PDB file of C-alpha atoms in Angstrom:
ATOM      1  CA  UNK A1109      99.894  89.906  79.794  1.00  0.00           C
ATOM      2  CA  UNK A1110      96.679  89.727  82.013  1.00  0.00           C
ATOM      3  CA  UNK A1111      95.748  87.549  85.017  1.00  0.00           C
ATOM      4  CA  UNK A1112      92.717  86.165  84.243  1.00  0.00           C
ATOM      5  CA  UNK A1113      92.768  83.610  87.098  1.00  0.00           C
ATOM      6  CA  UNK A1114      95.182  83.749  90.231  1.00  0.00           C
ATOM      7  CA  UNK A1115      96.449  81.775  93.290  1.00  0.00           C
ATOM      8  CA  UNK A1116      97.585  83.592  96.179  1.00  0.00           C
ATOM      9  CA  UNK A1117      99.927  82.156  99.309  1.00  0.00           C
ATOM     10  CA  UNK A1118      99.462  84.303 102.069  1.00  0.00           C
ATOM     11  CA  UNK A1119      99.976  81.770 104.751  1.00  0.00           C
ATOM     12  CA  UNK A1120     103.329  79.505 105.379  1.00  0.00           C
ATOM     13  CA  UNK A1121     101.881  78.188 108.966  1.00  0.00           C
ATOM     14  CA  UNK A1122     100.995  74.757 108.135  1.00  0.00           C
ATOM     15  CA  UNK A1123      99.790  72.457 111.038  1.00  0.00           C
ATOM     16  CA  UNK A1124     102.590  69.379 110.951  1.00  0.00           C
ATOM     17  CA  UNK A1125     105.152  70.689 108.797  1.00  0.00           C
ATOM     18  CA  UNK A1126     108.709  71.613 109.878  1.00  0.00           C
ATOM     19  CA  UNK A1127     110.297  74.689 108.493  1.00  0.00           C
ATOM     20  CA  UNK A1128     112.454  72.534 106.811  1.00  0.00           C
ATOM     21  CA  UNK A1129     109.955  71.401 104.562  1.00  0.00           C
ATOM     22  CA  UNK A1130     107.947  74.348 104.621  1.00  0.00           C
ATOM     23  CA  UNK A1131     109.173  75.661 101.087  1.00  0.00           C
ATOM     24  CA  UNK A1132     108.058  71.636 100.182  1.00  0.00           C
ATOM     25  CA  UNK A1133     104.544  72.674 101.028  1.00  0.00           C
ATOM     26  CA  UNK A1134     104.681  76.165  98.958  1.00  0.00           C
ATOM     27  CA  UNK A1135     106.073  74.589  96.113  1.00  0.00           C
ATOM     28  CA  UNK A1136     103.312  71.880  95.865  1.00  0.00           C
ATOM     29  CA  UNK A1137     100.407  74.489  95.938  1.00  0.00           C
ATOM     30  CA  UNK A1138     102.063  76.343  92.804  1.00  0.00           C
ATOM     31  CA  UNK A1139     102.667  72.879  90.680  1.00  0.00           C
ATOM     32  CA  UNK A1140      98.938  71.873  92.050  1.00  0.00           C
ATOM     33  CA  UNK A1141      97.609  75.180  90.736  1.00  0.00           C
ATOM     34  CA  UNK A1142      99.645  75.154  87.544  1.00  0.00           C
ATOM     35  CA  UNK A1143      98.238  71.716  86.716  1.00  0.00           C
ATOM     36  CA  UNK A1144      94.726  73.160  87.494  1.00  0.00           C
ATOM     37  CA  UNK A1145      94.137  76.267  85.281  1.00  0.00           C
ATOM     38  CA  UNK A1146      95.762  79.116  87.294  1.00  0.00           C
ATOM     39  CA  UNK A1147      97.924  81.310  85.186  1.00  0.00           C
ATOM     40  CA  UNK A1148      99.724  82.888  87.801  1.00  0.00           C
ATOM     41  CA  UNK A1149     100.792  82.287  91.227  1.00  0.00           C
ATOM     42  CA  UNK A1150     101.401  85.218  93.747  1.00  0.00           C
ATOM     43  CA  UNK A1151     102.971  85.691  97.199  1.00  0.00           C
ATOM     44  CA  UNK A1152     102.964  88.656  99.937  1.00  0.00           C
ATOM     45  CA  UNK A1153     105.499  91.171  99.957  1.00  0.00           C
ATOM     46  CA  UNK A1154     105.807  91.253 104.156  1.00  0.00           C
ATOM     47  CA  UNK A1155     108.040  90.111 106.819  1.00  0.00           C
ATOM     48  CA  UNK A1156     105.227  89.226 109.317  1.00  0.00           C
ATOM     49  CA  UNK A1157     101.611  87.281 109.261  1.00  0.00           C
ATOM     50  CA  UNK A1158      98.808  89.713 108.652  1.00  0.00           C
ATOM     51  CA  UNK A1159      96.082  91.059 111.404  1.00  0.00           C
ATOM     52  CA  UNK A1160      93.213  88.897 110.601  1.00  0.00           C
ATOM     53  CA  UNK A1161      95.466  85.934 109.088  1.00  0.00           C
ATOM     54  CA  UNK A1162      97.342  84.975 112.271  1.00  0.00           C
ATOM     55  CA  UNK A1163      99.714  86.663 114.172  1.00  0.00           C
ATOM     56  CA  UNK A1164     103.032  88.931 113.616  1.00  0.00           C
ATOM     57  CA  UNK A1165     105.425  86.025 115.120  1.00  0.00           C
ATOM     58  CA  UNK A1166     104.539  83.339 112.061  1.00  0.00           C
ATOM     59  CA  UNK A1167     105.965  82.176 109.744  1.00  0.00           C
ATOM     60  CA  UNK A1168     106.862  84.583 106.255  1.00  0.00           C
ATOM     61  CA  UNK A1169     108.984  84.255 104.008  1.00  0.00           C
ATOM     62  CA  UNK A1170     110.742  86.717 101.869  1.00  0.00           C
ATOM     63  CA  UNK A1171     108.910  87.244  98.457  1.00  0.00           C
ATOM     64  CA  UNK A1172     111.053  87.604  95.828  1.00  0.00           C
ATOM     65  CA  UNK A1173     113.698  84.693  97.060  1.00  0.00           C
ATOM     66  CA  UNK A1174     110.274  82.691  97.490  1.00  0.00           C
ATOM     67  CA  UNK A1175     109.260  83.474  93.654  1.00  0.00           C
ATOM     68  CA  UNK A1176     112.849  82.321  92.050  1.00  0.00           C
ATOM     69  CA  UNK A1177     112.785  79.208  93.808  1.00  0.00           C
ATOM     70  CA  UNK A1178     108.947  78.705  92.289  1.00  0.00           C
ATOM     71  CA  UNK A1179     110.346  79.717  88.957  1.00  0.00           C
ATOM     72  CA  UNK A1180     112.437  76.536  89.638  1.00  0.00           C
ATOM     73  CA  UNK A1181     109.494  73.921  90.369  1.00  0.00           C
ATOM     74  CA  UNK A1182     106.912  75.333  87.890  1.00  0.00           C
ATOM     75  CA  UNK A1183     107.225  76.027  83.826  1.00  0.00           C
ATOM     76  CA  UNK A1184     103.818  77.719  82.635  1.00  0.00           C
ATOM     77  CA  UNK A1185     102.316  80.259  85.343  1.00  0.00           C
ATOM     78  CA  UNK A1186     103.462  83.793  85.650  1.00  0.00           C
ATOM     79  CA  UNK A1187     104.899  84.925  89.236  1.00  0.00           C
ATOM     80  CA  UNK A1188     104.316  87.737  91.318  1.00  0.00           C
ATOM     81  CA  UNK A1189     103.830  89.656  94.407  1.00  0.00           C
ATOM     82  CA  UNK A1190     100.298  90.891  95.497  1.00  0.00           C
ATOM     83  CA  UNK A1191     102.086  93.391  95.726  1.00  0.00           C
ATOM     84  CA  UNK A1192     105.763  94.883  96.328  1.00  0.00           C
ATOM     85  CA  UNK A1193     105.912  97.426  99.206  1.00  0.00           C
ATOM     86  CA  UNK A1194     107.308 100.060  97.386  1.00  0.00           C
ATOM     87  CA  UNK A1195     108.445 101.257 101.185  1.00  0.00           C
ATOM     88  CA  UNK A1196     110.559  98.417 101.302  1.00  0.00           C
ATOM     89  CA  UNK A1197     113.351  98.478  98.385  1.00  0.00           C
ATOM     90  CA  UNK A1198     115.060 101.003  96.470  1.00  0.00           C
ATOM     91  CA  UNK A1199     113.220 101.103  92.437  1.00  0.00           C
ATOM     92  CA  UNK A1200     116.340 100.730  90.686  1.00  0.00           C
ATOM     93  CA  UNK A1201     117.545  97.882  92.648  1.00  0.00           C
ATOM     94  CA  UNK A1202     113.477  96.403  92.359  1.00  0.00           C
ATOM     95  CA  UNK A1203     113.814  96.727  88.897  1.00  0.00           C
ATOM     96  CA  UNK A1204     116.706  94.696  88.896  1.00  0.00           C
ATOM     97  CA  UNK A1205     115.027  91.851  91.639  1.00  0.00           C
ATOM     98  CA  UNK A1206     111.813  91.515  88.976  1.00  0.00           C
ATOM     99  CA  UNK A1207     114.097  91.623  85.869  1.00  0.00           C
ATOM    100  CA  UNK A1208     116.327  88.974  87.585  1.00  0.00           C
ATOM    101  CA  UNK A1209     113.410  86.765  88.056  1.00  0.00           C
ATOM    102  CA  UNK A1210     111.958  87.270  84.704  1.00  0.00           C
ATOM    103  CA  UNK A1211     115.277  86.060  83.179  1.00  0.00           C
ATOM    104  CA  UNK A1212     115.524  83.109  85.724  1.00  0.00           C
ATOM    105  CA  UNK A1213     111.943  82.100  84.909  1.00  0.00           C
ATOM    106  CA  UNK A1214     111.927  82.590  81.013  1.00  0.00           C
ATOM    107  CA  UNK A1215     109.603  85.765  80.967  1.00  0.00           C
ATOM    108  CA  UNK A1216     107.056  85.058  83.615  1.00  0.00           C
ATOM    109  CA  UNK A1217     107.444  87.664  85.946  1.00  0.00           C
ATOM    110  CA  UNK A1218     105.037  90.467  86.785  1.00  0.00           C
ATOM    111  CA  UNK A1219     105.731  93.233  89.099  1.00  0.00           C
ATOM    112  CA  UNK A1220     102.756  94.264  91.198  1.00  0.00           C
ATOM    113  CA  UNK A1221     103.577  96.949  93.514  1.00  0.00           C
ATOM    114  CA  UNK A1222     101.957  99.461  95.927  1.00  0.00           C
ATOM    115  CA  UNK A1223     102.326 102.375  98.403  1.00  0.00           C
ATOM    116  CA  UNK A1224     102.994 100.250 101.352  1.00  0.00           C
ATOM    117  CA  UNK A1225     100.691  99.950 104.207  1.00  0.00           C
ATOM    118  CA  UNK A1226     101.599  98.050 107.094  1.00  0.00           C
ATOM    119  CA  UNK A1227     103.197 100.219 109.640  1.00  0.00           C
ATOM    120  CA  UNK A1228     104.568  97.429 112.047  1.00  0.00           C
ATOM    121  CA  UNK A1229     106.930  96.117 109.764  1.00  0.00           C
ATOM    122  CA  UNK A1230     108.492  99.665 108.964  1.00  0.00           C
ATOM    123  CA  UNK A1231     108.809 100.244 112.409  1.00  0.00           C
ATOM    124  CA  UNK A1232     110.445  96.878 113.791  1.00  0.00           C
ATOM    125  CA  UNK A1233     112.300  96.546 110.293  1.00  0.00           C
ATOM    126  CA  UNK A1234     113.687 100.237 110.265  1.00  0.00           C
ATOM    127  CA  UNK A1235     111.838 101.277 107.035  1.00  0.00           C
ATOM    128  CA  UNK A1236     110.499 104.704 107.422  1.00  0.00           C
ATOM    129  CA  UNK A1237     107.000 104.586 107.043  1.00  0.00           C
ATOM    130  CA  UNK A1238     105.454 108.491 106.960  1.00  0.00           C
ATOM    131  CA  UNK A1239     102.492 109.725 106.100  1.00  0.00           C
ATOM    132  CA  UNK A1240      99.979 108.715 103.417  1.00  0.00           C
ATOM    133  CA  UNK A1241     100.805 111.443 100.987  1.00  0.00           C
ATOM    134  CA  UNK A1242     104.859 110.393 101.447  1.00  0.00           C
ATOM    135  CA  UNK A1243     104.167 106.930 100.492  1.00  0.00           C
ATOM    136  CA  UNK A1244     102.413 108.120  97.292  1.00  0.00           C
ATOM    137  CA  UNK A1245     104.953 110.345  96.687  1.00  0.00           C
ATOM    138  CA  UNK A1246     107.540 107.732  97.044  1.00  0.00           C
ATOM    139  CA  UNK A1247     105.265 105.241  94.682  1.00  0.00           C
ATOM    140  CA  UNK A1248     105.147 107.963  92.210  1.00  0.00           C
ATOM    141  CA  UNK A1249     108.853 108.350  91.783  1.00  0.00           C
ATOM    142  CA  UNK A1250     109.463 104.989  91.899  1.00  0.00           C
ATOM    143  CA  UNK A1251     107.612 104.146  88.943  1.00  0.00           C
ATOM    144  CA  UNK A1252     109.232 106.933  87.021  1.00  0.00           C
ATOM    145  CA  UNK A1253     112.000 104.759  87.671  1.00  0.00           C
ATOM    146  CA  UNK A1254     111.029 101.796  87.097  1.00  0.00           C
ATOM    147  CA  UNK A1255     109.068 101.587  84.001  1.00  0.00           C
ATOM    148  CA  UNK A1256     111.696 102.959  81.811  1.00  0.00           C
ATOM    149  CA  UNK A1257     114.130 100.281  83.413  1.00  0.00           C
ATOM    150  CA  UNK A1258     111.709  97.421  82.825  1.00  0.00           C
ATOM    151  CA  UNK A1259     111.755  98.377  78.811  1.00  0.00           C
ATOM    152  CA  UNK A1260     115.671  98.603  78.954  1.00  0.00           C
ATOM    153  CA  UNK A1261     115.511 102.540  78.972  1.00  0.00           C
ATOM    154  CA  UNK A1262     118.290 103.685  81.354  1.00  0.00           C
ATOM    155  CA  UNK A1263     116.671 105.651  84.068  1.00  0.00           C
ATOM    156  CA  UNK A1264     117.643 109.156  84.820  1.00  0.00           C
ATOM    157  CA  UNK A1265     115.254 111.257  87.640  1.00  0.00           C
ATOM    158  CA  UNK A1266     116.035 113.025  90.710  1.00  0.00           C
ATOM    159  CA  UNK A1267     112.724 113.478  93.199  1.00  0.00           C
ATOM    160  CA  UNK A1268     112.089 114.359  96.723  1.00  0.00           C
ATOM    161  CA  UNK A1269     112.709 110.440  97.539  1.00  0.00           C
ATOM    162  CA  UNK A1270     115.223 108.906  95.193  1.00  0.00           C
ATOM    163  CA  UNK A1271     117.326 109.623  92.416  1.00  0.00           C
ATOM    164  CA  UNK A1272     118.582 107.568  89.472  1.00  0.00           C
ATOM    165  CA  UNK A1273     121.557 108.465  87.262  1.00  0.00           C
ATOM    166  CA  UNK A1274     121.347 106.443  83.644  1.00  0.00           C
ATOM    167  CA  UNK A1275     120.489 103.030  85.762  1.00  0.00           C
ATOM    168  CA  UNK A1276     120.964 100.515  83.591  1.00  0.00           C
ATOM    169  CA  UNK A1277     119.215  97.047  83.933  1.00  0.00           C
ATOM    170  CA  UNK A1278     120.645  93.887  82.177  1.00  0.00           C
ATOM    171  CA  UNK A1279     120.366  91.103  81.080  1.00  0.00           C
ATOM    172  CA  UNK A1280     116.718  90.679  80.053  1.00  0.00           C
ATOM    173  CA  UNK A1281     114.723  88.669  78.041  1.00  0.00           C
ATOM    174  CA  UNK A1282     111.326  90.396  76.953  1.00  0.00           C
ATOM    175  CA  UNK A1283     110.952  93.881  75.613  1.00  0.00           C
ATOM    176  CA  UNK A1284     109.009  95.037  78.730  1.00  0.00           C
ATOM    177  CA  UNK A1285     107.885  93.163  82.227  1.00  0.00           C
ATOM    178  CA  UNK A1286     104.559  93.684  82.724  1.00  0.00           C
ATOM    179  CA  UNK A1287     103.845  96.441  85.908  1.00  0.00           C
ATOM    180  CA  UNK A1288     100.383  95.609  88.267  1.00  0.00           C
ATOM    181  CA  UNK A1289      99.592  98.108  90.669  1.00  0.00           C
ATOM    182  CA  UNK A1290      97.150  96.705  93.254  1.00  0.00           C
ATOM    183  CA  UNK A1291      94.583  98.648  95.814  1.00  0.00           C
ATOM    184  CA  UNK A1292      91.516 100.511  96.005  1.00  0.00           C
ATOM    185  CA  UNK A1293      92.572 104.250  95.903  1.00  0.00           C
ATOM    186  CA  UNK A1294      90.383 106.235  93.553  1.00  0.00           C
ATOM    187  CA  UNK A1295      92.496 109.280  93.907  1.00  0.00           C
ATOM    188  CA  UNK A1296      96.469 108.562  93.890  1.00  0.00           C
ATOM    189  CA  UNK A1297      96.127 104.449  93.564  1.00  0.00           C
ATOM    190  CA  UNK A1298      94.124 104.680  90.576  1.00  0.00           C
ATOM    191  CA  UNK A1299      95.995 107.636  89.002  1.00  0.00           C
ATOM    192  CA  UNK A1300      99.175 105.615  89.367  1.00  0.00           C
ATOM    193  CA  UNK A1301      97.453 102.417  87.180  1.00  0.00           C
ATOM    194  CA  UNK A1302      96.462 104.571  84.309  1.00  0.00           C
ATOM    195  CA  UNK A1303      99.742 106.235  84.074  1.00  0.00           C
ATOM    196  CA  UNK A1304     102.118 103.141  84.659  1.00  0.00           C
ATOM    197  CA  UNK A1305     100.135  99.621  84.926  1.00  0.00           C
ATOM    198  CA  UNK A1306      99.209  96.860  82.527  1.00  0.00           C
ATOM    199  CA  UNK A1307      97.043  95.447  85.127  1.00  0.00           C
ATOM    200  CA  UNK A1308      95.125  96.787  88.261  1.00  0.00           C
ATOM    201  CA  UNK A1309      94.059  94.391  90.702  1.00  0.00           C
ATOM    202  CA  UNK A1310      91.262  96.004  93.182  1.00  0.00           C
ATOM    203  CA  UNK A1311      90.926  95.395  96.595  1.00  0.00           C
ATOM    204  CA  UNK A1312      87.945  96.696  98.160  1.00  0.00           C
ATOM    205  CA  UNK A1313      84.689  95.083  99.492  1.00  0.00           C
ATOM    206  CA  UNK A1314      82.501  94.110  97.008  1.00  0.00           C
ATOM    207  CA  UNK A1315      79.785  96.826  97.443  1.00  0.00           C
ATOM    208  CA  UNK A1316      82.477  98.984  96.678  1.00  0.00           C
ATOM    209  CA  UNK A1317      83.116  97.326  93.276  1.00  0.00           C
ATOM    210  CA  UNK A1318      80.897  98.569  90.584  1.00  0.00           C
ATOM    211  CA  UNK A1319      82.156 102.541  91.681  1.00  0.00           C
ATOM    212  CA  UNK A1320      85.666 101.647  92.098  1.00  0.00           C
ATOM    213  CA  UNK A1321      85.666 100.003  88.145  1.00  0.00           C
ATOM    214  CA  UNK A1322      83.293 103.001  86.910  1.00  0.00           C
ATOM    215  CA  UNK A1323      86.531 105.186  88.325  1.00  0.00           C
ATOM    216  CA  UNK A1324      89.468 103.547  87.156  1.00  0.00           C
ATOM    217  CA  UNK A1325      87.700 103.791  83.326  1.00  0.00           C
ATOM    218  CA  UNK A1326      87.357 107.747  84.408  1.00  0.00           C
ATOM    219  CA  UNK A1327      91.386 108.116  85.679  1.00  0.00           C
ATOM    220  CA  UNK A1328      92.208 106.148  82.407  1.00  0.00           C
ATOM    221  CA  UNK A1329      90.039 108.329  79.921  1.00  0.00           C
ATOM    222  CA  UNK A1330      91.640 111.452  81.376  1.00  0.00           C
ATOM    223  CA  UNK A1331      95.152 110.893  80.330  1.00  0.00           C
ATOM    224  CA  UNK A1332      93.207 110.036  76.986  1.00  0.00           C
ATOM    225  CA  UNK A1333      94.332 105.968  77.605  1.00  0.00           C
ATOM    226  CA  UNK A1334      91.672 103.616  76.010  1.00  0.00           C
ATOM    227  CA  UNK A1335      90.246 101.862  79.731  1.00  0.00           C
ATOM    228  CA  UNK A1336      90.466  98.347  77.486  1.00  0.00           C
ATOM    229  CA  UNK A1337      94.262  98.223  77.752  1.00  0.00           C
ATOM    230  CA  UNK A1338      94.451  98.325  81.563  1.00  0.00           C
ATOM    231  CA  UNK A1339      93.090  94.651  82.662  1.00  0.00           C
ATOM    232  CA  UNK A1340      91.778  94.231  86.189  1.00  0.00           C
ATOM    233  CA  UNK A1341      91.492  91.682  89.020  1.00  0.00           C
ATOM    234  CA  UNK A1342      89.762  91.139  92.523  1.00  0.00           C
ATOM    235  CA  UNK A1343      91.355  89.877  94.861  1.00  0.00           C
ATOM    236  CA  UNK A1344      89.150  87.379  97.125  1.00  0.00           C
ATOM    237  CA  UNK A1345      89.922  85.568 100.403  1.00  0.00           C
ATOM    238  CA  UNK A1346      88.094  81.344  99.913  1.00  0.00           C
ATOM    239  CA  UNK A1347      86.499  80.113 102.465  1.00  0.00           C
ATOM    240  CA  UNK A1348      85.947  76.741 100.008  1.00  0.00           C
ATOM    241  CA  UNK A1349      85.226  73.335 101.622  1.00  0.00           C
ATOM    242  CA  UNK A1350      84.342  70.114 100.373  1.00  0.00           C
ATOM    243  CA  UNK A1351      81.034  70.527 101.919  1.00  0.00           C
ATOM    244  CA  UNK A1352      78.750  73.753 102.876  1.00  0.00           C
ATOM    245  CA  UNK A1353      79.174  72.580 106.586  1.00  0.00           C
ATOM    246  CA  UNK A1354      83.208  72.997 106.085  1.00  0.00           C
ATOM    247  CA  UNK A1355      83.064  76.172 104.341  1.00  0.00           C
ATOM    248  CA  UNK A1356      81.090  77.714 106.980  1.00  0.00           C
ATOM    249  CA  UNK A1357      83.152  76.400 109.672  1.00  0.00           C
ATOM    250  CA  UNK A1358      86.247  77.954 107.658  1.00  0.00           C
ATOM    251  CA  UNK A1359      84.619  80.891 107.637  1.00  0.00           C
ATOM    252  CA  UNK A1360      83.926  81.191 111.559  1.00  0.00           C
ATOM    253  CA  UNK A1361      87.973  81.372 111.779  1.00  0.00           C
ATOM    254  CA  UNK A1362      88.311  84.798 109.999  1.00  0.00           C
ATOM    255  CA  UNK A1363      87.525  87.830 111.640  1.00  0.00           C
ATOM    256  CA  UNK A1364      84.356  89.401 111.385  1.00  0.00           C
ATOM    257  CA  UNK A1365      85.898  92.344 109.002  1.00  0.00           C
ATOM    258  CA  UNK A1366      87.323  90.017 107.065  1.00  0.00           C
ATOM    259  CA  UNK A1367      84.288  88.228 105.947  1.00  0.00           C
ATOM    260  CA  UNK A1368      82.787  90.853 103.600  1.00  0.00           C
ATOM    261  CA  UNK A1369      85.494  89.746 101.134  1.00  0.00           C
ATOM    262  CA  UNK A1370      84.955  86.454 102.004  1.00  0.00           C
ATOM    263  CA  UNK A1371      83.302  83.776  99.442  1.00  0.00           C
ATOM    264  CA  UNK A1372      81.945  80.555 101.396  1.00  0.00           C
ATOM    265  CA  UNK A1373      80.946  77.415 100.145  1.00  0.00           C
ATOM    266  CA  UNK A1374      81.916  74.561  97.660  1.00  0.00           C
ATOM    267  CA  UNK A1375      83.993  74.894  94.596  1.00  0.00           C
ATOM    268  CA  UNK A1376      80.965  75.158  92.329  1.00  0.00           C
ATOM    269  CA  UNK A1377      78.911  77.399  94.836  1.00  0.00           C
ATOM    270  CA  UNK A1378      81.996  79.728  95.237  1.00  0.00           C
ATOM    271  CA  UNK A1379      82.342  79.623  91.089  1.00  0.00           C
ATOM    272  CA  UNK A1380      78.870  80.938  91.153  1.00  0.00           C
ATOM    273  CA  UNK A1381      79.409  83.726  93.385  1.00  0.00           C
ATOM    274  CA  UNK A1382      82.442  84.602  91.749  1.00  0.00           C
ATOM    275  CA  UNK A1383      80.888  85.153  88.647  1.00  0.00           C
ATOM    276  CA  UNK A1384      77.832  87.001  89.832  1.00  0.00           C
ATOM    277  CA  UNK A1385      79.261  89.417  92.160  1.00  0.00           C
ATOM    278  CA  UNK A1386      82.849  90.034  90.176  1.00  0.00           C
ATOM    279  CA  UNK A1387      82.848  89.068  86.261  1.00  0.00           C
ATOM    280  CA  UNK A1388      79.552  89.515  85.874  1.00  0.00           C
ATOM    281  CA  UNK A1389      80.390  93.169  87.401  1.00  0.00           C
ATOM    282  CA  UNK A1390      83.090  93.708  84.730  1.00  0.00           C
ATOM    283  CA  UNK A1391      86.223  92.793  86.355  1.00  0.00           C
ATOM    284  CA  UNK A1392      88.473  90.671  83.745  1.00  0.00           C
ATOM    285  CA  UNK A1393      89.930  88.307  86.240  1.00  0.00           C
ATOM    286  CA  UNK A1394      90.069  86.829  90.096  1.00  0.00           C
ATOM    287  CA  UNK A1395      92.948  86.231  92.323  1.00  0.00           C
ATOM    288  CA  UNK A1396      92.223  84.089  95.105  1.00  0.00           C
ATOM    289  CA  UNK A1397      94.072  82.385  98.116  1.00  0.00           C
ATOM    290  CA  UNK A1398      92.691  79.484 100.660  1.00  0.00           C
ATOM    291  CA  UNK A1399      94.266  81.048 103.583  1.00  0.00           C
ATOM    292  CA  UNK A1400      92.782  78.305 105.557  1.00  0.00           C
ATOM    293  CA  UNK A1401      93.707  74.928 103.677  1.00  0.00           C
ATOM    294  CA  UNK A1402      95.198  75.849 100.266  1.00  0.00           C
ATOM    295  CA  UNK A1403      98.202  73.767 101.881  1.00  0.00           C
ATOM    296  CA  UNK A1404      95.874  70.438 101.666  1.00  0.00           C
ATOM    297  CA  UNK A1405      96.827  68.248  98.856  1.00  0.00           C
ATOM    298  CA  UNK A1406      93.685  68.359  96.376  1.00  0.00           C
ATOM    299  CA  UNK A1407      92.391  71.684  97.336  1.00  0.00           C
ATOM    300  CA  UNK A1408      93.705  73.976  94.811  1.00  0.00           C
ATOM    301  CA  UNK A1409      92.853  71.374  92.108  1.00  0.00           C
ATOM    302  CA  UNK A1410      89.359  71.118  93.177  1.00  0.00           C
ATOM    303  CA  UNK A1411      88.885  74.845  92.989  1.00  0.00           C
ATOM    304  CA  UNK A1412      91.040  75.970  90.278  1.00  0.00           C
ATOM    305  CA  UNK A1413      88.889  72.897  88.115  1.00  0.00           C
ATOM    306  CA  UNK A1414      85.633  74.933  89.082  1.00  0.00           C
ATOM    307  CA  UNK A1415      86.963  78.366  88.371  1.00  0.00           C
ATOM    308  CA  UNK A1416      88.875  77.880  85.556  1.00  0.00           C
ATOM    309  CA  UNK A1417      86.075  77.608  82.777  1.00  0.00           C
ATOM    310  CA  UNK A1418      84.792  80.930  84.276  1.00  0.00           C
ATOM    311  CA  UNK A1419      87.720  82.792  82.532  1.00  0.00           C
ATOM    312  CA  UNK A1420      88.411  81.132  79.185  1.00  0.00           C
TER     313      UNK A1420
END
């Protein structure tokens, strides 16, 4: 398993589209991605829209229900969250959920997971947020339960936060389901990735990317893991227009503090930037969202056509 070219859908606010047709627009993007060279379709695991994209009251679909529905309208793309907030689900239940997605999609599920960070969601929905240390302790414990269950092994674990007593996980269609961690933490996230993950999606400012790649390799070497066995990808925000002017106008709709992770230009120009700044830096793959215009027919196809040759 690897993600060489992923299409993330982080936005469900589509002007002129009523709620009863909202999923149709999501499904159209997924099908367009599949047809244009993307190997993975990813959704956010949030309950509110994120700051910098929109406002909390805007539409946000529950992730695993959405992925299950997308499995029925696609046939080849892998399906994942980018990434599941560990704090929102019991780990054994999460293992069951992603394994069920794998069954219904005929072996196309990926478990994307992270520690969780959006405090307002926790507060409003009644989930315990805790400290930064608490959340990473919980993620570590959760992976000790989830990883064996995804391999069909009974999970027995008793920790500070979670308990499993011979937890079983059937039915399954593959020997195991790949695990992807998402984040940028060099001390905690990268160490967990080295221990548990098949894939690491790095989320950071471009200026920090070379150091992140170097540290991730170190974390693998510290436990005698070959760094080449841990695939990587990088999440970018695409402000992609048919013309440079349209791309510039799209870029002006995002906050200043998010622009250092945004790629602006025509599809061809964005492809050149990605090759130079991400792939040439040693990252294996790309995850891109088209938060402002991905719902417009033809936009995903144009971006896929430009980017897919980079990762073949």
